[in-house]
mmCIF file of C-alpha atoms and ligand atoms in Angstrom:
data_model
loop_
_atom_site.group_PDB
_atom_site.id
_atom_site.type_symbol
_atom_site.label_atom_id
_atom_site.label_comp_id
_atom_site.label_asym_id
_atom_site.label_seq_id
_atom_site.Cartn_x
_atom_site.Cartn_y
_atom_site.Cartn_z
ATOM 1 C CA MET A 1453 -27.241 -22.380 12.053
ATOM 2 C CA PRO A 1454 -23.387 -22.544 11.684
ATOM 3 C CA PHE A 1455 -22.598 -19.126 11.447
ATOM 4 C CA ASN A 1456 -22.737 -16.458 14.174
ATOM 5 C CA LYS A 1457 -25.442 -13.664 13.345
ATOM 6 C CA ILE A 1458 -24.075 -10.223 14.684
ATOM 7 C CA ASP A 1459 -25.535 -6.669 14.814
ATOM 8 C CA VAL A 1460 -23.023 -4.775 12.181
ATOM 9 C CA LYS A 1461 -23.197 -1.297 12.738
ATOM 10 C CA LYS A 1462 -24.328 0.913 9.815
ATOM 11 C CA GLU A 1463 -21.879 3.951 9.282
ATOM 12 C CA GLN A 1464 -23.316 7.265 8.207
ATOM 13 C CA ASP A 1465 -21.579 6.987 4.698
ATOM 14 C CA GLY A 1466 -21.945 3.145 3.996
ATOM 15 C CA GLU A 1467 -22.447 -0.302 4.826
ATOM 16 C CA LEU A 1468 -19.732 -2.088 6.000
ATOM 17 C CA ILE A 1469 -18.721 -5.544 4.136
ATOM 18 C CA LEU A 1470 -16.320 -5.769 6.601
ATOM 19 C CA GLN A 1471 -14.686 -5.211 10.192
ATOM 20 C CA ALA A 1472 -11.448 -7.113 11.748
ATOM 21 C CA LYS A 1473 -11.714 -6.253 15.294
ATOM 22 C CA ASN A 1474 -8.556 -7.107 17.540
ATOM 23 C CA ILE A 1475 -6.848 -8.909 15.159
ATOM 24 C CA LYS A 1476 -3.521 -10.776 16.556
ATOM 25 C CA LYS A 1477 -1.343 -13.126 14.146
ATOM 26 C CA TYR A 1478 1.633 -14.523 16.252
ATOM 27 C CA PHE A 1479 3.718 -17.361 14.520
ATOM 28 C CA PRO A 1480 5.569 -19.346 17.423
ATOM 29 C CA ILE A 1481 9.203 -19.260 16.987
ATOM 30 C CA LYS A 1482 10.747 -22.840 17.568
ATOM 31 C CA GLY A 1483 14.336 -23.215 19.303
ATOM 32 C CA GLY A 1484 16.328 -25.918 21.251
ATOM 33 C CA ILE A 1485 16.968 -29.762 20.417
ATOM 34 C CA LEU A 1486 13.538 -30.012 21.708
ATOM 35 C CA ARG A 1487 12.113 -27.319 19.070
ATOM 36 C CA THR A 1488 9.727 -25.653 21.778
ATOM 37 C CA THR A 1489 8.686 -22.406 21.762
ATOM 38 C CA ILE A 1490 10.886 -20.257 22.702
ATOM 39 C CA GLY A 1491 8.971 -16.880 21.757
ATOM 40 C CA HIS A 1492 6.759 -15.361 19.074
ATOM 41 C CA VAL A 1493 6.741 -12.884 16.024
ATOM 42 C CA LYS A 1494 4.143 -10.784 16.482
ATOM 43 C CA ALA A 1495 3.046 -10.374 12.759
ATOM 44 C CA VAL A 1496 -0.044 -8.549 13.300
ATOM 45 C CA ASP A 1497 -0.806 -7.064 17.076
ATOM 46 C CA ASN A 1498 -4.378 -5.845 17.609
ATOM 47 C CA VAL A 1499 -5.255 -4.656 14.398
ATOM 48 C CA SER A 1500 -9.012 -3.144 13.940
ATOM 49 C CA ILE A 1501 -10.524 -2.025 10.778
ATOM 50 C CA ASP A 1502 -13.857 -1.687 8.801
ATOM 51 C CA ILE A 1503 -13.931 -1.643 5.227
ATOM 52 C CA LYS A 1504 -17.692 -0.205 3.775
ATOM 53 C CA LYS A 1505 -18.693 -1.267 1.089
ATOM 54 C CA GLY A 1506 -17.354 -0.753 -2.520
ATOM 55 C CA GLU A 1507 -14.111 1.704 -1.285
ATOM 56 C CA THR A 1508 -10.639 0.813 -1.602
ATOM 57 C CA LEU A 1509 -8.871 1.024 1.655
ATOM 58 C CA GLY A 1510 -5.200 1.183 1.033
ATOM 59 C CA ILE A 1511 -2.556 -0.828 3.404
ATOM 60 C CA VAL A 1512 0.831 1.069 3.404
ATOM 61 C CA GLY A 1513 4.141 -0.247 5.394
ATOM 62 C CA GLU A 1514 7.981 -1.038 4.996
ATOM 63 C CA SER A 1515 8.897 -4.608 4.418
ATOM 64 C CA GLY A 1516 7.962 -6.717 6.957
ATOM 65 C CA SER A 1517 5.540 -4.678 8.903
ATOM 66 C CA GLY A 1518 2.563 -7.622 8.802
ATOM 67 C CA LYS A 1519 0.566 -6.107 5.738
ATOM 68 C CA SER A 1520 0.140 -9.605 3.608
ATOM 69 C CA THR A 1521 -0.151 -11.584 7.435
ATOM 70 C CA LEU A 1522 -2.996 -9.150 7.857
ATOM 71 C CA GLY A 1523 -4.836 -9.881 4.268
ATOM 72 C CA ARG A 1524 -4.153 -13.315 5.141
ATOM 73 C CA VAL A 1525 -5.805 -13.718 8.375
ATOM 74 C CA ILE A 1526 -8.913 -11.810 6.581
ATOM 75 C CA LEU A 1527 -9.441 -14.159 3.955
ATOM 76 C CA ARG A 1528 -9.002 -16.699 6.918
ATOM 77 C CA LEU A 1529 -6.276 -18.267 4.650
ATOM 78 C CA LEU A 1530 -4.287 -18.095 8.158
ATOM 79 C CA GLU A 1531 -5.877 -18.646 11.209
ATOM 80 C CA PRO A 1532 -6.065 -15.822 13.633
ATOM 81 C CA THR A 1533 -4.154 -15.759 16.889
ATOM 82 C CA GLU A 1534 -6.975 -13.756 18.153
ATOM 83 C CA GLY A 1535 -9.753 -11.589 17.518
ATOM 84 C CA GLN A 1536 -12.719 -11.353 14.941
ATOM 85 C CA ILE A 1537 -13.570 -11.260 11.559
ATOM 86 C CA ILE A 1538 -17.481 -10.149 9.802
ATOM 87 C CA PHE A 1539 -17.951 -10.575 6.991
ATOM 88 C CA GLU A 1540 -21.571 -9.377 5.914
ATOM 89 C CA ASN A 1541 -23.035 -9.674 9.222
ATOM 90 C CA ASN A 1542 -21.213 -13.421 9.844
ATOM 91 C CA ASP A 1543 -18.843 -14.135 11.734
ATOM 92 C CA ILE A 1544 -15.989 -16.550 9.984
ATOM 93 C CA SER A 1545 -12.920 -16.118 12.421
ATOM 94 C CA HIS A 1546 -13.302 -19.629 13.311
ATOM 95 C CA LEU A 1547 -15.326 -21.682 10.472
ATOM 96 C CA GLY A 1548 -13.674 -24.799 9.013
ATOM 97 C CA ASN A 1549 -12.850 -25.113 5.824
ATOM 98 C CA ARG A 1550 -15.853 -26.786 4.486
ATOM 99 C CA GLN A 1551 -18.157 -23.900 6.117
ATOM 100 C CA LEU A 1552 -15.126 -21.383 4.604
ATOM 101 C CA ARG A 1553 -16.469 -22.502 1.272
ATOM 102 C CA ASP A 1554 -19.443 -19.827 0.591
ATOM 103 C CA TYR A 1555 -17.581 -17.082 1.617
ATOM 104 C CA ARG A 1556 -14.486 -18.060 -0.127
ATOM 105 C CA LYS A 1557 -16.726 -17.010 -4.118
ATOM 106 C CA ASN A 1558 -17.263 -13.658 -2.362
ATOM 107 C CA MET A 1559 -13.666 -12.965 -1.474
ATOM 108 C CA GLN A 1560 -10.574 -13.470 -3.581
ATOM 109 C CA ILE A 1561 -6.891 -12.213 -3.820
ATOM 110 C CA VAL A 1562 -4.273 -11.000 -6.380
ATOM 111 C CA PHE A 1563 -0.588 -11.422 -4.997
ATOM 112 C CA GLN A 1564 2.431 -9.507 -6.051
ATOM 113 C CA ASP A 1565 4.457 -12.030 -8.092
ATOM 114 C CA PRO A 1566 1.892 -13.501 -11.579
ATOM 115 C CA PHE A 1567 4.674 -15.873 -12.040
ATOM 116 C CA ALA A 1568 4.443 -17.418 -8.748
ATOM 117 C CA SER A 1569 0.752 -17.084 -8.306
ATOM 118 C CA LEU A 1570 -0.003 -18.626 -11.556
ATOM 119 C CA ASN A 1571 0.746 -22.168 -12.550
ATOM 120 C CA SER A 1572 2.684 -22.514 -15.480
ATOM 121 C CA LYS A 1573 1.424 -25.704 -16.220
ATOM 122 C CA MET A 1574 -2.179 -24.576 -16.886
ATOM 123 C CA SER A 1575 -3.504 -22.765 -19.759
ATOM 124 C CA VAL A 1576 -4.975 -19.648 -19.328
ATOM 125 C CA ALA A 1577 -8.511 -21.557 -19.989
ATOM 126 C CA GLU A 1578 -7.526 -23.926 -17.517
ATOM 127 C CA LEU A 1579 -6.553 -20.876 -14.894
ATOM 128 C CA ILE A 1580 -9.327 -19.247 -15.587
ATOM 129 C CA GLU A 1581 -12.074 -21.856 -15.580
ATOM 130 C CA GLU A 1582 -10.737 -24.163 -12.094
ATOM 131 C CA PRO A 1583 -12.894 -21.653 -9.918
ATOM 132 C CA LEU A 1584 -15.707 -22.375 -11.723
ATOM 133 C CA VAL A 1585 -15.177 -25.945 -11.823
ATOM 134 C CA VAL A 1586 -14.515 -26.413 -8.300
ATOM 135 C CA GLN A 1587 -17.445 -23.409 -7.017
ATOM 136 C CA THR A 1588 -19.924 -23.921 -10.043
ATOM 137 C CA SER A 1589 -21.987 -26.455 -11.760
ATOM 138 C CA LEU A 1590 -21.538 -24.298 -15.608
ATOM 139 C CA LYS A 1591 -21.215 -26.818 -18.059
ATOM 140 C CA LYS A 1592 -18.067 -27.302 -20.170
ATOM 141 C CA SER A 1593 -19.454 -24.563 -22.805
ATOM 142 C CA GLU A 1594 -20.650 -21.829 -20.333
ATOM 143 C CA ARG A 1595 -17.147 -21.776 -18.345
ATOM 144 C CA LYS A 1596 -15.698 -21.527 -21.946
ATOM 145 C CA GLU A 1597 -17.919 -18.142 -22.965
ATOM 146 C CA LYS A 1598 -17.429 -17.037 -18.919
ATOM 147 C CA ALA A 1599 -13.667 -17.381 -19.670
ATOM 148 C CA ILE A 1600 -13.862 -15.423 -22.667
ATOM 149 C CA GLU A 1601 -15.942 -12.724 -21.197
ATOM 150 C CA LEU A 1602 -13.578 -12.311 -18.373
ATOM 151 C CA LEU A 1603 -10.524 -12.191 -21.000
ATOM 152 C CA GLU A 1604 -11.885 -9.481 -22.559
ATOM 153 C CA LYS A 1605 -12.958 -7.389 -19.810
ATOM 154 C CA VAL A 1606 -9.190 -7.375 -18.220
ATOM 155 C CA GLY A 1607 -7.950 -6.548 -22.050
ATOM 156 C CA LEU A 1608 -6.769 -9.447 -23.119
ATOM 157 C CA ARG A 1609 -8.206 -11.507 -26.314
ATOM 158 C CA ALA A 1610 -10.009 -14.431 -26.713
ATOM 159 C CA GLU A 1611 -7.500 -16.444 -28.491
ATOM 160 C CA ASP A 1612 -5.050 -15.920 -25.427
ATOM 161 C CA ARG A 1613 -7.054 -18.533 -23.222
ATOM 162 C CA LEU A 1614 -4.847 -20.975 -25.232
ATOM 163 C CA LYS A 1615 -1.814 -19.885 -24.051
ATOM 164 C CA TYR A 1616 0.615 -20.558 -21.169
ATOM 165 C CA PRO A 1617 1.434 -17.792 -18.675
ATOM 166 C CA HIS A 1618 4.755 -18.013 -20.161
ATOM 167 C CA GLU A 1619 4.083 -16.695 -23.406
ATOM 168 C CA PHE A 1620 2.469 -13.117 -21.429
ATOM 169 C CA SER A 1621 4.105 -10.501 -20.077
ATOM 170 C CA GLY A 1622 3.855 -9.288 -16.275
ATOM 171 C CA GLY A 1623 1.604 -6.714 -16.602
ATOM 172 C CA GLN A 1624 -0.363 -9.194 -18.931
ATOM 173 C CA ARG A 1625 0.083 -11.960 -16.470
ATOM 174 C CA GLN A 1626 -1.344 -9.857 -13.456
ATOM 175 C CA ARG A 1627 -4.321 -9.286 -15.797
ATOM 176 C CA ILE A 1628 -4.942 -12.886 -16.079
ATOM 177 C CA SER A 1629 -4.549 -13.105 -12.486
ATOM 178 C CA ILE A 1630 -7.426 -10.739 -11.956
ATOM 179 C CA ALA A 1631 -9.381 -12.142 -14.365
ATOM 180 C CA ARG A 1632 -9.235 -15.575 -12.246
ATOM 181 C CA ALA A 1633 -9.879 -13.703 -9.041
ATOM 182 C CA LEU A 1634 -12.972 -12.311 -10.935
ATOM 183 C CA ALA A 1635 -14.408 -15.698 -12.297
ATOM 184 C CA LEU A 1636 -16.423 -16.344 -9.235
ATOM 185 C CA HIS A 1637 -17.835 -12.892 -9.240
ATOM 186 C CA PRO A 1638 -16.250 -11.573 -5.820
ATOM 187 C CA LYS A 1639 -17.817 -8.654 -3.114
ATOM 188 C CA PHE A 1640 -14.234 -7.936 -1.872
ATOM 189 C CA VAL A 1641 -10.948 -8.487 -3.025
ATOM 190 C CA ILE A 1642 -7.035 -7.756 -1.466
ATOM 191 C CA CYS A 1643 -4.742 -7.051 -3.420
ATOM 192 C CA ASP A 1644 -1.444 -7.706 -2.516
ATOM 193 C CA GLU A 1645 1.188 -5.094 -4.082
ATOM 194 C CA PRO A 1646 -0.421 -6.018 -7.426
ATOM 195 C CA VAL A 1647 1.285 -3.978 -9.187
ATOM 196 C CA SER A 1648 4.828 -3.999 -7.676
ATOM 197 C CA ALA A 1649 6.466 -6.439 -9.416
ATOM 198 C CA LEU A 1650 5.761 -4.284 -12.713
ATOM 199 C CA ASP A 1651 7.288 -1.752 -14.970
ATOM 200 C CA VAL A 1652 6.494 1.675 -13.598
ATOM 201 C CA SER A 1653 5.013 2.254 -17.889
ATOM 202 C CA ILE A 1654 2.271 -0.889 -16.863
ATOM 203 C CA GLN A 1655 1.549 0.034 -13.316
ATOM 204 C CA ALA A 1656 -0.921 2.806 -14.044
ATOM 205 C CA GLN A 1657 -2.518 0.434 -16.760
ATOM 206 C CA VAL A 1658 -3.386 -2.186 -14.172
ATOM 207 C CA LEU A 1659 -4.628 0.164 -12.067
ATOM 208 C CA ASN A 1660 -6.619 1.622 -14.504
ATOM 209 C CA LEU A 1661 -7.661 -1.570 -14.966
ATOM 210 C CA MET A 1662 -8.527 -2.516 -11.372
ATOM 211 C CA SER A 1663 -10.622 0.719 -10.975
ATOM 212 C CA ASP A 1664 -12.470 0.340 -13.939
ATOM 213 C CA LEU A 1665 -13.323 -3.239 -12.695
ATOM 214 C CA GLN A 1666 -14.228 -1.711 -9.181
ATOM 215 C CA ASP A 1667 -16.937 0.234 -10.948
ATOM 216 C CA GLU A 1668 -17.999 -2.274 -13.291
ATOM 217 C CA PHE A 1669 -18.100 -5.540 -10.539
ATOM 218 C CA ASN A 1670 -19.201 -2.903 -7.352
ATOM 219 C CA LEU A 1671 -15.767 -4.400 -6.082
ATOM 220 C CA THR A 1672 -14.479 -3.491 -2.647
ATOM 221 C CA TYR A 1673 -10.639 -3.458 -2.100
ATOM 222 C CA LEU A 1674 -8.149 -4.000 0.828
ATOM 223 C CA PHE A 1675 -5.193 -2.805 -1.447
ATOM 224 C CA ILE A 1676 -1.966 -3.193 0.011
ATOM 225 C CA SER A 1677 1.864 -1.862 -1.049
ATOM 226 C CA HIS A 1678 4.731 -0.603 0.026
ATOM 227 C CA ASP A 1679 4.304 2.619 -2.519
ATOM 228 C CA LEU A 1680 2.496 5.354 -1.042
ATOM 229 C CA SER A 1681 2.224 6.734 -4.609
ATOM 230 C CA VAL A 1682 0.618 3.305 -5.962
ATOM 231 C CA VAL A 1683 -1.831 3.335 -2.699
ATOM 232 C CA LYS A 1684 -2.924 7.288 -2.789
ATOM 233 C CA HIS A 1685 -4.163 6.571 -6.809
ATOM 234 C CA ILE A 1686 -6.488 3.803 -5.820
ATOM 235 C CA SER A 1687 -7.261 4.460 -2.383
ATOM 236 C CA ASN A 1688 -10.733 6.280 -0.867
ATOM 237 C CA ARG A 1689 -8.607 5.732 2.838
ATOM 238 C CA VAL A 1690 -5.485 5.045 3.765
ATOM 239 C CA ALA A 1691 -3.742 2.709 6.905
ATOM 240 C CA VAL A 1692 -0.336 3.349 7.663
ATOM 241 C CA MET A 1693 1.520 -0.086 9.628
ATOM 242 C CA TYR A 1694 4.376 0.018 11.850
ATOM 243 C CA LEU A 1695 5.523 -3.573 13.628
ATOM 244 C CA GLY A 1696 2.162 -5.357 13.139
ATOM 245 C CA ARG A 1697 -0.361 -2.322 14.226
ATOM 246 C CA ILE A 1698 -2.334 0.761 12.607
ATOM 247 C CA VAL A 1699 -0.295 4.140 13.452
ATOM 248 C CA GLU A 1700 -2.290 6.175 11.432
ATOM 249 C CA ILE A 1701 -5.355 5.701 9.462
ATOM 250 C CA ALA A 1702 -7.852 8.364 7.658
ATOM 251 C CA PRO A 1703 -9.560 9.594 4.266
ATOM 252 C CA LYS A 1704 -6.504 9.567 1.339
ATOM 253 C CA LYS A 1705 -7.129 13.574 1.109
ATOM 254 C CA ASN A 1706 -6.304 14.111 4.925
ATOM 255 C CA LEU A 1707 -3.612 11.812 5.269
ATOM 256 C CA TYR A 1708 -1.418 13.032 2.817
ATOM 257 C CA ASP A 1709 -2.169 16.666 3.126
ATOM 258 C CA GLN A 1710 -2.067 16.708 6.706
ATOM 259 C CA PRO A 1711 -0.585 13.609 7.698
ATOM 260 C CA LEU A 1712 -0.332 13.685 11.681
ATOM 261 C CA HIS A 1713 2.054 10.554 12.828
ATOM 262 C CA PRO A 1714 5.793 11.179 12.397
ATOM 263 C CA TYR A 1715 6.022 7.443 10.472
ATOM 264 C CA THR A 1716 3.396 8.935 8.371
ATOM 265 C CA GLN A 1717 5.908 11.961 7.901
ATOM 266 C CA ALA A 1718 8.379 10.558 7.366
ATOM 267 C CA LEU A 1719 6.886 7.930 4.368
ATOM 268 C CA LEU A 1720 5.774 11.223 2.966
ATOM 269 C CA SER A 1721 8.644 13.323 3.059
ATOM 270 C CA SER A 1722 10.705 10.750 1.011
ATOM 271 C CA ALA A 1723 8.200 9.597 -1.659
ATOM 272 C CA PRO A 1724 8.813 11.426 -4.764
ATOM 273 C CA THR A 1725 6.376 14.225 -5.691
ATOM 274 C CA THR A 1726 5.934 16.435 -8.987
ATOM 275 C CA ASN A 1727 3.442 18.402 -6.648
ATOM 276 C CA ILE A 1728 5.902 21.806 -5.617
ATOM 277 C CA GLN A 1729 3.334 22.639 -2.550
ATOM 278 C CA ASN A 1730 3.119 19.240 -1.874
ATOM 279 C CA ARG A 1731 7.067 18.935 -1.851
ATOM 280 C CA ARG A 1732 8.384 18.073 1.999
ATOM 281 C CA GLU A 1733 11.877 18.469 3.607
ATOM 282 C CA LYS A 1734 12.977 14.843 4.031
ATOM 283 C CA ILE A 1735 13.117 13.022 7.302
ATOM 284 C CA ILE A 1736 16.077 10.598 7.258
ATOM 285 C CA LEU A 1737 14.618 7.505 9.646
ATOM 286 C CA LYS A 1738 17.447 6.012 11.737
ATOM 287 C CA GLY A 1739 18.013 2.439 11.688
ATOM 288 C CA ASP A 1740 15.692 -0.575 10.387
ATOM 289 C CA LEU A 1741 12.313 -1.764 11.394
ATOM 290 C CA PRO A 1742 12.975 -3.023 14.923
ATOM 291 C CA SER A 1743 12.439 -6.895 15.465
ATOM 292 C CA PRO A 1744 8.471 -7.890 15.448
ATOM 293 C CA ALA A 1745 9.195 -11.233 17.837
ATOM 294 C CA ASN A 1746 11.061 -8.106 20.238
ATOM 295 C CA PRO A 1747 9.251 -4.779 19.725
ATOM 296 C CA PRO A 1748 9.956 -2.067 21.709
ATOM 297 C CA SER A 1749 8.248 -0.877 25.190
ATOM 298 C CA GLY A 1750 5.904 2.222 24.775
ATOM 299 C CA CYS A 1751 5.442 3.428 21.415
ATOM 300 C CA ALA A 1752 6.627 0.572 18.778
ATOM 301 C CA PHE A 1753 8.237 3.859 16.575
ATOM 302 C CA ARG A 1754 10.171 5.471 19.181
ATOM 303 C CA THR A 1755 13.719 3.560 18.303
ATOM 304 C CA ARG A 1756 13.840 5.773 15.356
ATOM 305 C CA CYS A 1757 11.246 8.806 15.700
ATOM 306 C CA PRO A 1758 12.902 12.336 15.388
ATOM 307 C CA LEU A 1759 10.006 13.210 17.997
ATOM 308 C CA VAL A 1760 10.497 10.908 20.571
ATOM 309 C CA HIS A 1761 10.114 12.070 24.343
ATOM 310 C CA GLU A 1762 10.026 10.024 27.656
ATOM 311 C CA LYS A 1763 6.816 8.891 27.878
ATOM 312 C CA CYS A 1764 6.993 7.518 24.611
ATOM 313 C CA VAL A 1765 9.389 4.707 26.236
ATOM 314 C CA GLU A 1766 7.083 3.865 28.679
ATOM 315 C CA VAL A 1767 3.226 4.122 27.056
ATOM 316 C CA ARG A 1768 2.186 3.137 24.009
ATOM 317 C CA PRO A 1769 -0.191 5.275 22.420
ATOM 318 C CA GLU A 1770 -3.749 4.421 21.425
ATOM 319 C CA LEU A 1771 -5.262 4.729 18.064
ATOM 320 C CA LYS A 1772 -7.278 7.909 18.608
ATOM 321 C CA GLY A 1773 -9.705 9.940 16.750
ATOM 322 C CA MET A 1774 -8.780 13.310 15.600
ATOM 323 C CA GLY A 1775 -12.494 13.984 13.951
ATOM 324 C CA ASN A 1776 -13.726 12.993 10.344
ATOM 325 C CA GLY A 1777 -12.532 9.565 9.864
ATOM 326 C CA HIS A 1778 -8.858 11.003 11.033
ATOM 327 C CA PHE A 1779 -7.227 8.341 13.536
ATOM 328 C CA VAL A 1780 -3.615 8.327 14.753
ATOM 329 C CA SER A 1781 -1.192 6.566 17.941
ATOM 330 C CA CYS A 1782 0.937 9.601 19.014
ATOM 331 C CA HIS A 1783 1.394 11.198 22.108
ATOM 332 C CA LEU A 1784 1.914 14.284 20.349
ATOM 333 C CA HIS A 1785 -1.454 13.996 19.780
ATOM 334 C CA THR A 1786 -4.087 13.578 22.540
HETATM 335 N N1 ATP B 1282 4.699 -17.794 8.285
HETATM 336 C C1 ATP B 1282 5.330 -17.426 8.980
HETATM 337 N N2 ATP B 1282 6.005 -17.693 9.452
HETATM 338 C C2 ATP B 1282 7.121 -16.628 10.875
HETATM 339 N N3 ATP B 1282 7.152 -15.680 10.603
HETATM 340 C C3 ATP B 1282 6.478 -15.065 9.896
HETATM 341 C C4 ATP B 1282 5.434 -15.978 8.941
HETATM 342 N N4 ATP B 1282 4.895 -15.728 8.170
HETATM 343 C C5 ATP B 1282 5.326 -13.635 7.998
HETATM 344 N N5 ATP B 1282 6.133 -13.611 8.832
HETATM 345 C C6 ATP B 1282 7.003 -12.538 9.599
HETATM 346 O O1 ATP B 1282 5.607 -11.672 10.112
HETATM 347 C C7 ATP B 1282 6.127 -10.338 9.889
HETATM 348 C C8 ATP B 1282 5.473 -9.599 8.917
HETATM 349 O O2 ATP B 1282 5.608 -10.391 7.819
HETATM 350 P P1 ATP B 1282 4.127 -9.809 6.195
HETATM 351 O O3 ATP B 1282 4.755 -10.686 5.651
HETATM 352 O O4 ATP B 1282 2.707 -9.759 6.757
HETATM 353 O O5 ATP B 1282 5.077 -8.514 6.292
HETATM 354 P P2 ATP B 1282 4.463 -7.253 4.642
HETATM 355 O O6 ATP B 1282 4.206 -6.405 5.468
HETATM 356 O O7 ATP B 1282 3.534 -8.385 4.138
HETATM 357 O O8 ATP B 1282 6.329 -7.313 3.719
HETATM 358 P P3 ATP B 1282 6.571 -7.149 2.589
HETATM 359 O O9 ATP B 1282 5.743 -6.111 2.069
HETATM 360 O O10 ATP B 1282 8.250 -7.968 2.478
HETATM 361 O O11 ATP B 1282 5.652 -7.931 1.919
HETATM 362 C C9 ATP B 1282 7.640 -10.405 9.498
HETATM 363 O O12 ATP B 1282 8.734 -10.198 10.540
HETATM 364 C C10 ATP B 1282 8.102 -11.962 8.888
HETATM 365 O O13 ATP B 1282 9.144 -12.402 8.943
HETATM 366 S S1 SF4 B 1283 4.458 8.470 20.231
HETATM 367 FE FE1 SF4 B 1283 6.486 9.336 20.493
HETATM 368 S S2 SF4 B 1283 7.902 7.820 19.544
HETATM 369 FE FE2 SF4 B 1283 5.842 7.187 19.277
HETATM 370 S S3 SF4 B 1283 5.508 8.440 17.205
HETATM 371 FE FE3 SF4 B 1283 5.176 9.649 18.838
HETATM 372 S S4 SF4 B 1283 6.289 11.252 19.315
HETATM 373 FE FE4 SF4 B 1283 7.656 9.749 18.054
HETATM 374 MG MG1 MG B 1284 4.060 -8.815 2.197
#
C-alpha cells in the first residue's frame, strides 16, 4: 500500500478535501566560490490550511509573500521542506512522480499568464487533448468530442480548436487554459492569479465563468491573488499571507467587515470600494516587505505595523481562534 491512510477530520460544515499541515518551503541561498548554502529564503514558513469540498479559499498577500510557492507545494510541483499534504485521506507529501500520477488528474492549476502557460506551437485542440493523451485511453474521435465540449463550456466555439494561442485575446487564452485544466475532470484546482493579467472589464467575465464551472463540475478552488476585490468576488473564506505565514484567516464576510490583523486592515483601507459604509481611513504602511531570507524577530509585521509594541519585537504571535472560524496572529488579540 503506497499511501499513508490517515483519519481526516470531518467538520460540521463540510468534508475536507485537502489539508496542508505545518508546511515549510525554504529555498537555499548559495554563495562563495564553492557555492555552498549560506542561508535560506523562507518562502513558506509553517502554514497550515484545511480546504473543504466545494469551497473556494482565497489567498491574498503582497508580491513575494509566498502565495505561489504554497500553491505549488500543495500540488507537489515543489517538494515541501517540511510538513504534510493530505488529499482525500491520503498523505501525498513525499510521493514520487509515478505515485503522484493518479493525483495529478484530480489536482490542476491555472496560471496568471496565459501567454507563458500555453505552448504557442500547439493548436488549441492539441493543448486541450494533451492531458487526455497522457492520462486516459480515450480514442482520437472521443478526444476530439471532449475538446469541443470543453471549448463550448468555457464560452469558445468548436472551430476554435484549429487555431493557435496567438490568435486569441488574453481573456480567451485564459478560457483555453481553464478548458485544459478541466479536461481530466479534476476535483481541486489552484488558480494562481488567473485574472491578474487581464483587463478589468474581462476579469469579471472570467471570474463568473470560473464560478459557473465550479458549480457544474463540483470543483474546489484555492484562489491566489494580490487583489482583495478579486478574491472577495469568488471566495468563501480568505487567508492573508505575510512573509510566508498566514496572519489572518476567516469566512469572507468576517474578514472584510471586521478585519482583526493590522496588516489586513491596512490592505483593506487601501483597496478601492464603492460602498461608503465600508470606506475606511487609509492606513499607509511604511517600508517594504522585509526579505524572507532574514525575517524580523518576533512578529514578522512589526517593522511596518502602526500598532507595534514591546512584546511584538520578542515574541512571535501564534495564529489564534477568535470564534466563528476567524483566526488571527497578533498580540492585540489573545
Ligand atoms: N525557486 C526559487 N528559488 C529561490 N527563491 C524563490 C524561488 N521561488 C520563489 N522564491 C522566493 O520566495 C518568496 C515567495 O515567492 P512567491 O513567488 O511564492 O511569492 P508570491 O506571493 O506568489 O508573489 P507574487 O505576488 O509576486 O506572485 C520570494 O521571496 C521569492 O523570491
Ligand atoms: S503582533 Fe504587534 S507588530 Fe504584529 S501585527 Fe500585532 S500589534 Fe502589530
Ligand atoms: Mg505568485
